[in-house]
Short mmCIF file of C-alpha atoms and ligand atoms in Angstrom, two decimals:
data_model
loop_
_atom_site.label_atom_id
_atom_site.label_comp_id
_atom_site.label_asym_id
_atom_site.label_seq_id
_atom_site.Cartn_x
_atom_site.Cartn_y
_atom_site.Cartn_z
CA UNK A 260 51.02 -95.31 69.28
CA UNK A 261 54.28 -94.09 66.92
CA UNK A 262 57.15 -95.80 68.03
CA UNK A 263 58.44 -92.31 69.15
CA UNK A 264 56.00 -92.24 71.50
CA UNK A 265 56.35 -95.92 72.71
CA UNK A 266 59.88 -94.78 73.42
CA UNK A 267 58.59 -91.57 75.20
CA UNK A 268 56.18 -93.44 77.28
CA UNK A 269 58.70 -96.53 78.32
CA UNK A 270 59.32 -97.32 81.70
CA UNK A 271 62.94 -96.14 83.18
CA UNK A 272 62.18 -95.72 87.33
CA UNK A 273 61.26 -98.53 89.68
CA UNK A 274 58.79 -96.06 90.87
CA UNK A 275 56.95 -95.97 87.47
CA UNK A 276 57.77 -100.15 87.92
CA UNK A 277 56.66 -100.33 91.63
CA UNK A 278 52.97 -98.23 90.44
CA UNK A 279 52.05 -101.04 87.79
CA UNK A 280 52.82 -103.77 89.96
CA UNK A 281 52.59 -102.95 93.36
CA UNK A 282 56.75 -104.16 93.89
CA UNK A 283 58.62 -102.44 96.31
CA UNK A 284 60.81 -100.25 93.87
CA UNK A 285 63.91 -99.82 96.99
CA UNK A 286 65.48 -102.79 96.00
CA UNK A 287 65.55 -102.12 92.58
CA UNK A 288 67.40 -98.37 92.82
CA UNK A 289 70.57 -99.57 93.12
CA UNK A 290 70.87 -101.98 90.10
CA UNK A 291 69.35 -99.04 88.10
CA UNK A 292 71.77 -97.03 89.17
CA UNK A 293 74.06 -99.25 87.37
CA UNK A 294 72.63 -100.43 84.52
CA UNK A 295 69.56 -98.77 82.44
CA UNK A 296 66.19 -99.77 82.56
CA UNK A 297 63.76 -98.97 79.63
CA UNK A 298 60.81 -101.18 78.80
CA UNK A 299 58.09 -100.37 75.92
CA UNK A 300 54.65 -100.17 76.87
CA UNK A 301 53.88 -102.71 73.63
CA UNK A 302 57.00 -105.18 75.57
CA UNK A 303 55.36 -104.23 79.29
CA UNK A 304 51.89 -105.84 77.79
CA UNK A 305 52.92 -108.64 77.45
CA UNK A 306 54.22 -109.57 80.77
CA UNK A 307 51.43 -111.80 82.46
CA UNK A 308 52.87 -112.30 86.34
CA UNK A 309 55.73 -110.64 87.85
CA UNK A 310 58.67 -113.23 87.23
CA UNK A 311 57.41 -115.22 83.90
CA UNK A 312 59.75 -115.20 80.56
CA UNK A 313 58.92 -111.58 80.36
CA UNK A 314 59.38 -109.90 83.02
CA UNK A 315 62.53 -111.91 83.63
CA UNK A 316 64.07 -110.51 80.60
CA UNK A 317 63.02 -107.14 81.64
CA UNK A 318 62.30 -106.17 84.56
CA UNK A 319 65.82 -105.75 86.85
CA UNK A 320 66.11 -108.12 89.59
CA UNK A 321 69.12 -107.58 92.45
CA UNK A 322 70.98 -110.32 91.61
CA UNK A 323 72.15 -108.47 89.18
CA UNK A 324 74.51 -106.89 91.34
CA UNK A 325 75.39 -110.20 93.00
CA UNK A 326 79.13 -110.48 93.48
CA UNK A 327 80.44 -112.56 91.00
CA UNK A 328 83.37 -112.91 88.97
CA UNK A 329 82.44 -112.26 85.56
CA UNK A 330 84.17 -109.61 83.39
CA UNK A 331 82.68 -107.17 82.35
CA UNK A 332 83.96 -107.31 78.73
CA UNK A 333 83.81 -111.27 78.36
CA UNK A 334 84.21 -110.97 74.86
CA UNK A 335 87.18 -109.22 75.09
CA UNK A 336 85.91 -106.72 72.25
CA UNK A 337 88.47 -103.64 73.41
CA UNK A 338 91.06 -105.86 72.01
CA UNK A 339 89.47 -106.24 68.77
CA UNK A 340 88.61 -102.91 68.31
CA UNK A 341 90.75 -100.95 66.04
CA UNK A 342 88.82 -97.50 66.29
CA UNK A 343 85.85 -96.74 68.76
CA UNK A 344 82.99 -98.18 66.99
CA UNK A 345 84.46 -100.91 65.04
CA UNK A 346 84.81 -104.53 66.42
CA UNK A 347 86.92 -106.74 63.75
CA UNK A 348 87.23 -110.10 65.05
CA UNK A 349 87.30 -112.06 61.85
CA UNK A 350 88.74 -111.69 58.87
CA UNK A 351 85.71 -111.18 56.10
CA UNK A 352 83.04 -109.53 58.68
CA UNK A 353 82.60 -106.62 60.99
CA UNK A 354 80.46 -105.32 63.57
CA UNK A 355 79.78 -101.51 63.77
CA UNK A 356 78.55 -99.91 66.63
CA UNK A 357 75.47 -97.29 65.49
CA UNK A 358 73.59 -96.72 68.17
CA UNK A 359 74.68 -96.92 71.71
CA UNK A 360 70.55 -97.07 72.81
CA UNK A 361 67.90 -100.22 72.74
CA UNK A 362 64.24 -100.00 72.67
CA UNK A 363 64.44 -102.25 76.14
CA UNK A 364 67.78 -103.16 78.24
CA UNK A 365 67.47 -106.94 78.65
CA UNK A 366 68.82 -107.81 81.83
CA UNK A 367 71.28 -110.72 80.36
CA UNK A 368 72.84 -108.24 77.91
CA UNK A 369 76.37 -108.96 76.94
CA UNK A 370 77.19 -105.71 76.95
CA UNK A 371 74.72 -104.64 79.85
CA UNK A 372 77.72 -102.86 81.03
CA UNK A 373 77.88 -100.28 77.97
CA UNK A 374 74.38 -100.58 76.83
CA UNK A 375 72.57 -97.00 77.21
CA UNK A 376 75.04 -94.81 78.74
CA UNK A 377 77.81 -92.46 77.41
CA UNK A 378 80.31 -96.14 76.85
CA UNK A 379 78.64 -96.64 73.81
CA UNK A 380 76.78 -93.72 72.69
CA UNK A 381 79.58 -92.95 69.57
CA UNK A 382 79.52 -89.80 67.53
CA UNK A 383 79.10 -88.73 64.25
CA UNK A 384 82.69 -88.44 63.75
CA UNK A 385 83.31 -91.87 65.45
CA UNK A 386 81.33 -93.65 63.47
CA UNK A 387 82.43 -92.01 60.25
CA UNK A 388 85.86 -93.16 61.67
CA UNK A 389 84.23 -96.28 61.64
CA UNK A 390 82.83 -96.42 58.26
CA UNK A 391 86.68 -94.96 57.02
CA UNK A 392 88.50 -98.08 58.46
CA UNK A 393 85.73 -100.62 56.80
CA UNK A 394 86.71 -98.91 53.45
CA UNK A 395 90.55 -99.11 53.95
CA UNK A 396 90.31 -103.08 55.00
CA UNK A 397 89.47 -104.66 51.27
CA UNK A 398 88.88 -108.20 53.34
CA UNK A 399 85.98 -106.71 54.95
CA UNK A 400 83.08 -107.95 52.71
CA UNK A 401 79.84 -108.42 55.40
CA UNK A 402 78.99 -105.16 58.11
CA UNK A 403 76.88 -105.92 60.52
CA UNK A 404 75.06 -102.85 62.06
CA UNK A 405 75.00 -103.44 65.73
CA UNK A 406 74.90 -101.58 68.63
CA UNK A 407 72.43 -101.06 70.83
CA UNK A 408 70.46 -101.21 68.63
CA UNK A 409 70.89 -99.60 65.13
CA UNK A 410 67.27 -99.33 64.43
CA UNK A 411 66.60 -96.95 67.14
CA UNK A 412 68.51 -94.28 64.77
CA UNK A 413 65.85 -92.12 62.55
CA UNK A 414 65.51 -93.05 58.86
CA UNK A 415 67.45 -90.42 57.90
CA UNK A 416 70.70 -90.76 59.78
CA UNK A 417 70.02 -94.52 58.83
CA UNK A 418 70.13 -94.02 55.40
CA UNK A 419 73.65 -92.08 55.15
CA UNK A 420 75.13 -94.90 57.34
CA UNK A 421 73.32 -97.63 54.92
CA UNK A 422 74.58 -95.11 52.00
CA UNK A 423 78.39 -94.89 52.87
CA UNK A 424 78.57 -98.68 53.66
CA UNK A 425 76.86 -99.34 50.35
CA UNK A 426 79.48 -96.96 48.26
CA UNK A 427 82.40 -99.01 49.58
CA UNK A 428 83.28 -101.90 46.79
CA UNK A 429 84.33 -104.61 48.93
CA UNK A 430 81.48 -104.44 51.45
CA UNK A 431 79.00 -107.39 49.41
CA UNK A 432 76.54 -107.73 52.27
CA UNK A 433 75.22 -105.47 54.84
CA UNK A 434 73.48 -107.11 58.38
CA UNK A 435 71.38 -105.32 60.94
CA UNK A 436 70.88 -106.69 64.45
CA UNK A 437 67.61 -105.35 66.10
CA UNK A 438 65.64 -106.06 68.99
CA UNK A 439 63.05 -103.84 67.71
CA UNK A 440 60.23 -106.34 65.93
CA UNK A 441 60.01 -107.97 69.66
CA UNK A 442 60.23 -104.68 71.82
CA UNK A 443 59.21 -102.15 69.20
CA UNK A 444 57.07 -103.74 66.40
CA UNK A 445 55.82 -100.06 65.84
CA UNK A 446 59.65 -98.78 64.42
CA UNK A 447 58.90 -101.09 61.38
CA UNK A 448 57.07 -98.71 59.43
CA UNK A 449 56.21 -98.93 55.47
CA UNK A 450 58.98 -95.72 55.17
CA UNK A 451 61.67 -98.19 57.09
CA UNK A 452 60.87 -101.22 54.80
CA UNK A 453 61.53 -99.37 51.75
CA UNK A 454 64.67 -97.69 52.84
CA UNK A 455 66.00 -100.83 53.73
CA UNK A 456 64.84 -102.64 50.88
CA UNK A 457 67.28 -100.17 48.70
CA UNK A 458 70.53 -101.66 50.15
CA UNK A 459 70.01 -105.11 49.27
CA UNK A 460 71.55 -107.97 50.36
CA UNK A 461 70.67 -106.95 53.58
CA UNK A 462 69.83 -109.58 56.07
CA UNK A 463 67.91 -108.92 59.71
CA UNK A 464 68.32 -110.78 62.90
CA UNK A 465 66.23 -110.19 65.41
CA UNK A 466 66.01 -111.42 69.00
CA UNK A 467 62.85 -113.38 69.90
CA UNK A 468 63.29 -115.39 72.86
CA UNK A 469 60.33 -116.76 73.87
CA UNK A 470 56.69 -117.87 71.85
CA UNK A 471 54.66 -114.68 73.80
CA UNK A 472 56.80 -112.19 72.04
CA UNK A 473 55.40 -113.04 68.88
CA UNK A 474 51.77 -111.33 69.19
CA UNK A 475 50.06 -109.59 66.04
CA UNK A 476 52.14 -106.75 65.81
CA UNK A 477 55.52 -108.13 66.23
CA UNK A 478 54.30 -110.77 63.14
CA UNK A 479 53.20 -107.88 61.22
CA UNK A 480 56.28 -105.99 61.42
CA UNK A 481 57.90 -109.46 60.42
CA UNK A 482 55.99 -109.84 57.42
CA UNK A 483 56.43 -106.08 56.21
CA UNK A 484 60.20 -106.61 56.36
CA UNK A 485 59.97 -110.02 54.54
CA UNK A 486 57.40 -108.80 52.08
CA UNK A 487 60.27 -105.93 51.41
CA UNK A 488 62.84 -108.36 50.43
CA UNK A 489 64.46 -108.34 53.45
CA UNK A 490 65.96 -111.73 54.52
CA UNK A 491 65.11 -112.20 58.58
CA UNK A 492 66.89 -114.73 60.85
CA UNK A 493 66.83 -115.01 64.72
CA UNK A 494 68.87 -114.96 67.61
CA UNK A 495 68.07 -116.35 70.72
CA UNK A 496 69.98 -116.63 73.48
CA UNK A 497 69.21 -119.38 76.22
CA UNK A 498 68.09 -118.19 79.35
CA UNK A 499 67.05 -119.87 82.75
CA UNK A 500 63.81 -119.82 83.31
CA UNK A 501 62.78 -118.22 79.82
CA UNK A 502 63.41 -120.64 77.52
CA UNK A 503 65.28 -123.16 78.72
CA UNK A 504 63.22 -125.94 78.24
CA UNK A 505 62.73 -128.04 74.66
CA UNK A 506 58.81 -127.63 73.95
CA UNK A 507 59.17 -123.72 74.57
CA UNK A 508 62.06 -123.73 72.11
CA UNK A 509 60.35 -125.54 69.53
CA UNK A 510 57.10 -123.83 69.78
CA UNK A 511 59.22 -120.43 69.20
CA UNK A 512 61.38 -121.83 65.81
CA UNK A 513 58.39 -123.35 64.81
CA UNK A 514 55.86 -119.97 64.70
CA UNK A 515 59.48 -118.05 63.48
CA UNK A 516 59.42 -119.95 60.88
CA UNK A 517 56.09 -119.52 59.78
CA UNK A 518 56.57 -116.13 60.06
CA UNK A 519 59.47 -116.48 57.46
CA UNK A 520 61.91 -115.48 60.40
CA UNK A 521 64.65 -118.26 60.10
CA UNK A 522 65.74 -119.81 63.39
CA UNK A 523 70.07 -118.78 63.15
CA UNK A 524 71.84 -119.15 66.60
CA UNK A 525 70.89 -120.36 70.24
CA UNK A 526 73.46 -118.32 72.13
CA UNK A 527 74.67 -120.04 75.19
CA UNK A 528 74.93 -116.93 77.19
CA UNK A 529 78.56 -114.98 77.35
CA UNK A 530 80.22 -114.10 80.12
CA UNK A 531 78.80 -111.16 81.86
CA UNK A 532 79.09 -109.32 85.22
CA UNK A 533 75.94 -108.67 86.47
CA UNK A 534 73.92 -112.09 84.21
CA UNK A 535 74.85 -115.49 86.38
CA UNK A 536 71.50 -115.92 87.26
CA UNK A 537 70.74 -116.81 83.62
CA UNK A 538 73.04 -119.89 83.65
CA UNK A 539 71.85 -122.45 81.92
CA UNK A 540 74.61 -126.04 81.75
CA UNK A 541 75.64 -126.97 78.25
CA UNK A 542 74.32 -129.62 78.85
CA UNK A 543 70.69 -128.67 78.63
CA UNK A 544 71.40 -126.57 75.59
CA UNK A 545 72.15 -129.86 73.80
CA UNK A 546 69.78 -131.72 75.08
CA UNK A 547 67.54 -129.03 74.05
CA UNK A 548 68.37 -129.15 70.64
CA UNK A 549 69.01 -132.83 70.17
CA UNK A 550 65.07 -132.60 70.90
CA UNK A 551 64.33 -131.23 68.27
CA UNK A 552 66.00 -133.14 65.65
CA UNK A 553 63.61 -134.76 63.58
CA UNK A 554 60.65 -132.50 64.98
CA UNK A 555 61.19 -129.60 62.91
CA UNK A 556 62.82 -128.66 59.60
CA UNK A 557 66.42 -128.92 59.58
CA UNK A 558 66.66 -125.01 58.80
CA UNK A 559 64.28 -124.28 62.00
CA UNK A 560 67.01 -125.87 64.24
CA UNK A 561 68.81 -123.23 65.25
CA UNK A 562 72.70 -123.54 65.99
CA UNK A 563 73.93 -123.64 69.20
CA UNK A 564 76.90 -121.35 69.75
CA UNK A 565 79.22 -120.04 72.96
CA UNK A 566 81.42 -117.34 72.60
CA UNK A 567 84.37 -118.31 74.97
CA UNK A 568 85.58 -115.60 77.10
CA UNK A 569 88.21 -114.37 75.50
CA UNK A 570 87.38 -113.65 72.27
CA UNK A 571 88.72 -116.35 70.13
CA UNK A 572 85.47 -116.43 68.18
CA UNK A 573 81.94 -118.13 68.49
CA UNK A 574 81.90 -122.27 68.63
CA UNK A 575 79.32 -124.42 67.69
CA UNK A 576 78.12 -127.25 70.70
CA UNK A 577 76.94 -130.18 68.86
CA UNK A 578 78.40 -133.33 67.76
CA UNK A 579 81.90 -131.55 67.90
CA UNK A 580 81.71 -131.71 72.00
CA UNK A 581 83.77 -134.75 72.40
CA UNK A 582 83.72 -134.55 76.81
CA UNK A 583 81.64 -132.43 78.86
CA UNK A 584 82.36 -132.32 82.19
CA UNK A 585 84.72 -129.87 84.32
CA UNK A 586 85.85 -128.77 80.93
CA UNK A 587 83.64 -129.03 77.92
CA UNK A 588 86.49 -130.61 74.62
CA UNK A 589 84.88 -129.34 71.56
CA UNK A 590 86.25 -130.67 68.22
CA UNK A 591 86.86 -127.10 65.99
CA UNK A 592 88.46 -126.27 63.00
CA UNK A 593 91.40 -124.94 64.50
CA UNK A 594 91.36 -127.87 66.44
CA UNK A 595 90.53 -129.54 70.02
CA UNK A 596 89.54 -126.87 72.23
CA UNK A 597 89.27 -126.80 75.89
CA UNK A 598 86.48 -124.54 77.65
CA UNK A 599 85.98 -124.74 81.25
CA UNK A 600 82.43 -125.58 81.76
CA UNK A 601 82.09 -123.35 85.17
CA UNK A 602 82.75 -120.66 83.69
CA UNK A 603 80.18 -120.50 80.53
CA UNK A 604 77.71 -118.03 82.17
CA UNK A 605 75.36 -116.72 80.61
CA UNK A 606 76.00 -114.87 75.00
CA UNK A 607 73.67 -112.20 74.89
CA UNK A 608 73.32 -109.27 72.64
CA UNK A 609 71.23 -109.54 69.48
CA UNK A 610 72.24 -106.89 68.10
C1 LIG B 857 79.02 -113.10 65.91
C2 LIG B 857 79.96 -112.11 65.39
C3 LIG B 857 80.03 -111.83 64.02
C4 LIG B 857 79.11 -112.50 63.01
O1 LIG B 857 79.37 -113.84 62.97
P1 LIG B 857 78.48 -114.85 62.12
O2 LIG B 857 78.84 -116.15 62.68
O3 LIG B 857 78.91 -114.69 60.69
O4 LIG B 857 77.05 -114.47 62.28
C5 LIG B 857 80.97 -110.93 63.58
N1 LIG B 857 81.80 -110.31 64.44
C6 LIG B 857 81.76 -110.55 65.76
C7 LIG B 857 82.71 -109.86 66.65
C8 LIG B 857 80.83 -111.46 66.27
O5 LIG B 857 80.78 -111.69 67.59
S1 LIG B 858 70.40 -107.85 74.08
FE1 LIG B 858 70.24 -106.48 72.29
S2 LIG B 858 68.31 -105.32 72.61
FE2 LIG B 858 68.86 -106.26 74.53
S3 LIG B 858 70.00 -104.66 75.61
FE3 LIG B 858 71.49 -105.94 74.59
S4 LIG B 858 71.90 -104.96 72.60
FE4 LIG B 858 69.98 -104.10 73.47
#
């Protein structure tokens, strides 16, 4: 199957849902009503039981719309934002915002709330708005393509995107984010490989979060984008009941890394309406990776980052957390910072 017609064959109804498994699709109207659902039929084989690490990522579940009082821009990107499709939270990097679409709408999404509908579908003109204020900030020297999920855009409008960011002087790096070698191995075609081999340094994270998702074809499409020069890294974000537990996340940076995909952040998960039921303590996500420490390559330990709500910028949990309790005190460079522990939900967007 072309990954066109992956995309045309997805599932978006809990009736289409409710056929394959035999689930009563009622309950599941509502939260699809509010956010999108889109599953791949490559992603949909490899769920084995209705609620293992697959389906939980995918599948919506009604505690979704649970009452709870997350925001529903935790990151507090609006602020950050000088034009539509432009987040600019630190000085030397940005994020532009591509593609407003995914190849599957994980349920813990960060931005679950924008992901898929009109929110963050920008347009031509936005993004070349976008691409204008990256040129006028010299400081800017690393754009990472984001989204959604930029690799859902054709090769074409691709390439003029990849082109203008190239053309700007100051711009030294360029970073995609993509779900698509775990939902969509079939987007990584030879064409895609060498367009993106032409804007070198480019570096690709992708989002694995759990050993299953790395069957023959997601490895494949791994090993055409490393064997085009492309450097690959991984985000994973912990998640209750998916991966949140220390053999499952060593088994995953382990085949990563043979697979030349280097292990880059565990995301504690952000602050989301609509993702509690993901929460995972802090406390597991160290002991998780003090686990692995001395079981793996240094490089294959990924680091563990939270976003704070907020927006002050990601911080690494390590040796830096000096108390974890009520509040979590984490040592960081701009000093001793205080996070409340309750309220680090669930950080969560690949891409
Ligand atoms: C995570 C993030 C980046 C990239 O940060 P790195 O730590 O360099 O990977 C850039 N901008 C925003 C807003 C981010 O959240
Ligand atoms: S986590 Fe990434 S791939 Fe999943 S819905 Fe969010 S932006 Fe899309």
């Amino acid at each position: 199957m072309t990954w066109k017609s992956q995309l045309a064959n997805s599932i978006i109804t809990p009736e289409q849902l409710a056929k394959r498994f035999g689930i009563d699709p009622e309950p599941l109207r509502a939260v699809i009503a509010r956010y999108p659902l889109r599953i791949t039929p490559h992603y949909l084989g490899l769920i084995e039981r209705p609620g293992d690490p697959i389906w939980r990522q995918c599948v919506p579940d009604p505690y979704e719309l649970a009452a709870d009082d997350l925001p529903e821009d935790s990151l507090n990107e609006d602020s950050f934002s000088p034009v539509p499709a432009v987040v600019h939270r630190y000085p030397d990097r940005a994020l532009l915002l591509v593609s407003g679409q995914c190849a599957g709408y994980c349920r813990f999404c960060t931005r679950k709330n924008r992901v898929g509908t009109a929110a963050l579908a920008f347009s031509a003109e936005q993004i070349a708005e976008g691409v204008a204020y990256l040129a006028a900030t010299p400081g800017i020297r690393d754009v990472i393509l984001t989204g959604g999920d930029p690799l859902l855009l054709d090769d074409d409008r691709l390439e003029e995107i990849l082109t203008s960011l190239h053309d700007i002087p100051h711009v030294e790096m360029i970073r995609i984010g993509s779900r698509v070698p775990v939902t969509l191995p079939e987007r990584i075609t030879p064409q895609l490989c060498q367009l993106l081999a032409r804007f070198q340094p480019l570096y690709l994270n992708t989002h694995f979060n759990h050993p299953r998702e790395l069957v023959a074809s997601s490895v494949k499409a791994c090993a055409s984008l490393a064997n085009a020069g492309i450097q690959l890294g991984n985000q994973t974000v912990l998640l209750r009941g998916v991966n949140d537990d220390a053999e499952v996340m060593q088994e995953l940076c382990r085949s990563l890394l043979q697979m030349r995909v280097r292990p880059y952040y565990l995301h504690h998960l952000d602050q989301a309406r609509g993702t509690a039921h993901f929460r995972v303590p802090v406390e597991r996500g160290l002991a998780i990776i003090a686990a692995m420490r001395g079981r793996i390559a240094g490089f294959g330990i990924p680091q563990y980052v939270i976003d704070p709500p907020g927006g002050q910028g990601k911080v690494l949990l390590a040796e830096n957390l000096l108390e974890a309790g009520e509040t979590l005190k984490v040592q960081t460079s701009g000093g001793v910072v205080e996070l409340p522990n309750h309220q680090l939900a669930a950080r969560s967007n690949c891409c």
